[in-house]
């Protein structure tokens, strides 16, 4: 029977490596690489969408290969967007950011506010 960890893609992947240095990428390098990849995919996707809009406006039949190509590029774009959101998300849930603290007038609730 398969173990759940076999399906977790993060456990089975090695950390991203900087192609220039061969060292593991820092979080900043990973974000930069994802943003550059988003730009490259966007430069491919948006002309395809414009072509699709032109074809639809003219009333011509849309080629199935064009639809497949657009679907593949859109899926790649969404995957990169999700990866970037994941890289921008804070790793540790901070009580102060999520309202897990209280203010009060007594010393028990004083957090050192002046």
Short mmCIF file of C-alpha atoms in Angstrom, two decimals:
data_model
loop_
_atom_site.label_atom_id
_atom_site.label_comp_id
_atom_site.label_asym_id
_atom_site.label_seq_id
_atom_site.Cartn_x
_atom_site.Cartn_y
_atom_site.Cartn_z
CA UNK A 1 0.00 0.00 0.00
CA UNK A 2 1.28 3.50 -0.82
CA UNK A 3 2.36 5.77 1.97
CA UNK A 4 0.85 9.27 2.16
CA UNK A 5 4.33 10.81 2.01
CA UNK A 6 4.81 9.32 -1.47
CA UNK A 7 2.09 11.63 -2.74
CA UNK A 8 3.43 14.75 -1.06
CA UNK A 9 5.34 16.48 -3.81
CA UNK A 10 7.37 18.56 -1.36
CA UNK A 11 8.90 15.46 0.27
CA UNK A 12 9.98 13.98 -3.05
CA UNK A 13 11.59 17.11 -4.49
CA UNK A 14 15.08 18.34 -3.87
CA UNK A 15 15.38 22.04 -3.03
CA UNK A 16 15.70 24.36 -6.04
CA UNK A 17 19.28 24.97 -7.12
CA UNK A 18 20.74 28.18 -8.51
CA UNK A 19 21.85 27.27 -12.06
CA UNK A 20 24.79 29.70 -11.95
CA UNK A 21 26.31 28.64 -8.63
CA UNK A 22 24.90 25.15 -8.11
CA UNK A 23 24.04 26.08 -4.51
CA UNK A 24 20.52 25.83 -3.05
CA UNK A 25 18.45 28.93 -3.80
CA UNK A 26 17.71 31.44 -1.09
CA UNK A 27 14.04 32.43 -0.65
CA UNK A 28 14.78 35.74 -2.36
CA UNK A 29 16.37 33.99 -5.36
CA UNK A 30 13.38 31.63 -5.58
CA UNK A 31 10.92 34.56 -5.58
CA UNK A 32 12.97 36.32 -8.26
CA UNK A 33 13.08 33.19 -10.42
CA UNK A 34 9.32 32.68 -10.10
CA UNK A 35 8.60 36.32 -11.02
CA UNK A 36 10.87 36.04 -14.08
CA UNK A 37 9.15 32.80 -15.09
CA UNK A 38 5.74 34.47 -14.67
CA UNK A 39 6.87 37.25 -17.00
CA UNK A 40 8.07 34.77 -19.60
CA UNK A 41 4.87 32.73 -19.46
CA UNK A 42 2.80 35.92 -19.59
CA UNK A 43 4.64 37.04 -22.73
CA UNK A 44 3.57 33.73 -24.29
CA UNK A 45 0.02 33.65 -22.92
CA UNK A 46 -1.25 37.13 -23.69
CA UNK A 47 -0.53 37.06 -27.47
CA UNK A 48 -2.28 33.67 -27.61
CA UNK A 49 -5.32 35.17 -25.87
CA UNK A 50 -5.31 38.11 -28.29
CA UNK A 51 -5.21 35.69 -31.21
CA UNK A 52 -8.12 33.73 -29.71
CA UNK A 53 -10.11 36.95 -29.23
CA UNK A 54 -9.41 37.93 -32.86
CA UNK A 55 -10.57 34.52 -34.11
CA UNK A 56 -13.73 34.64 -31.97
CA UNK A 57 -14.52 38.19 -33.12
CA UNK A 58 -14.20 37.20 -36.78
CA UNK A 59 -16.54 34.24 -36.30
CA UNK A 60 -13.98 31.69 -37.49
CA UNK A 61 -13.71 28.19 -36.07
CA UNK A 62 -11.21 28.00 -33.20
CA UNK A 63 -8.43 25.48 -33.77
CA UNK A 64 -8.29 22.78 -31.09
CA UNK A 65 -4.48 22.94 -30.93
CA UNK A 66 -4.70 26.66 -30.10
CA UNK A 67 -7.20 25.92 -27.33
CA UNK A 68 -4.93 23.19 -25.93
CA UNK A 69 -1.90 25.46 -26.09
CA UNK A 70 -3.73 28.25 -24.26
CA UNK A 71 -5.00 25.81 -21.62
CA UNK A 72 -1.47 24.48 -21.01
CA UNK A 73 0.08 27.94 -20.75
CA UNK A 74 -2.74 29.14 -18.45
CA UNK A 75 -2.18 26.12 -16.19
CA UNK A 76 1.53 26.88 -16.04
CA UNK A 77 0.78 30.55 -15.25
CA UNK A 78 -1.63 29.58 -12.43
CA UNK A 79 0.93 27.14 -10.98
CA UNK A 80 3.58 29.87 -10.91
CA UNK A 81 1.11 32.31 -9.31
CA UNK A 82 0.34 29.75 -6.58
CA UNK A 83 4.04 29.12 -6.04
CA UNK A 84 4.69 32.86 -5.68
CA UNK A 85 1.80 33.22 -3.19
CA UNK A 86 3.29 30.35 -1.19
CA UNK A 87 6.70 32.01 -1.15
CA UNK A 88 5.23 35.33 0.01
CA UNK A 89 3.15 33.82 2.83
CA UNK A 90 4.64 34.06 6.35
CA UNK A 91 6.04 30.73 7.50
CA UNK A 92 5.14 31.03 11.20
CA UNK A 93 1.75 32.18 12.37
CA UNK A 94 2.43 35.16 14.61
CA UNK A 95 -0.08 35.80 17.42
CA UNK A 96 0.24 39.54 16.96
CA UNK A 97 -0.69 39.32 13.29
CA UNK A 98 -3.69 37.07 13.85
CA UNK A 99 -5.25 38.69 16.93
CA UNK A 100 -4.08 36.17 19.52
CA UNK A 101 -3.20 38.85 22.04
CA UNK A 102 -5.29 40.93 24.44
CA UNK A 103 -4.98 44.36 25.90
CA UNK A 104 -6.16 45.17 29.37
CA UNK A 105 -5.68 47.70 32.14
CA UNK A 106 -4.10 45.28 34.63
CA UNK A 107 -0.49 44.08 34.76
CA UNK A 108 -1.40 40.57 33.55
CA UNK A 109 -2.32 41.94 30.13
CA UNK A 110 0.42 44.55 29.90
CA UNK A 111 2.79 43.72 27.04
CA UNK A 112 5.22 46.48 27.80
CA UNK A 113 3.25 49.25 26.15
CA UNK A 114 4.27 52.67 27.37
#
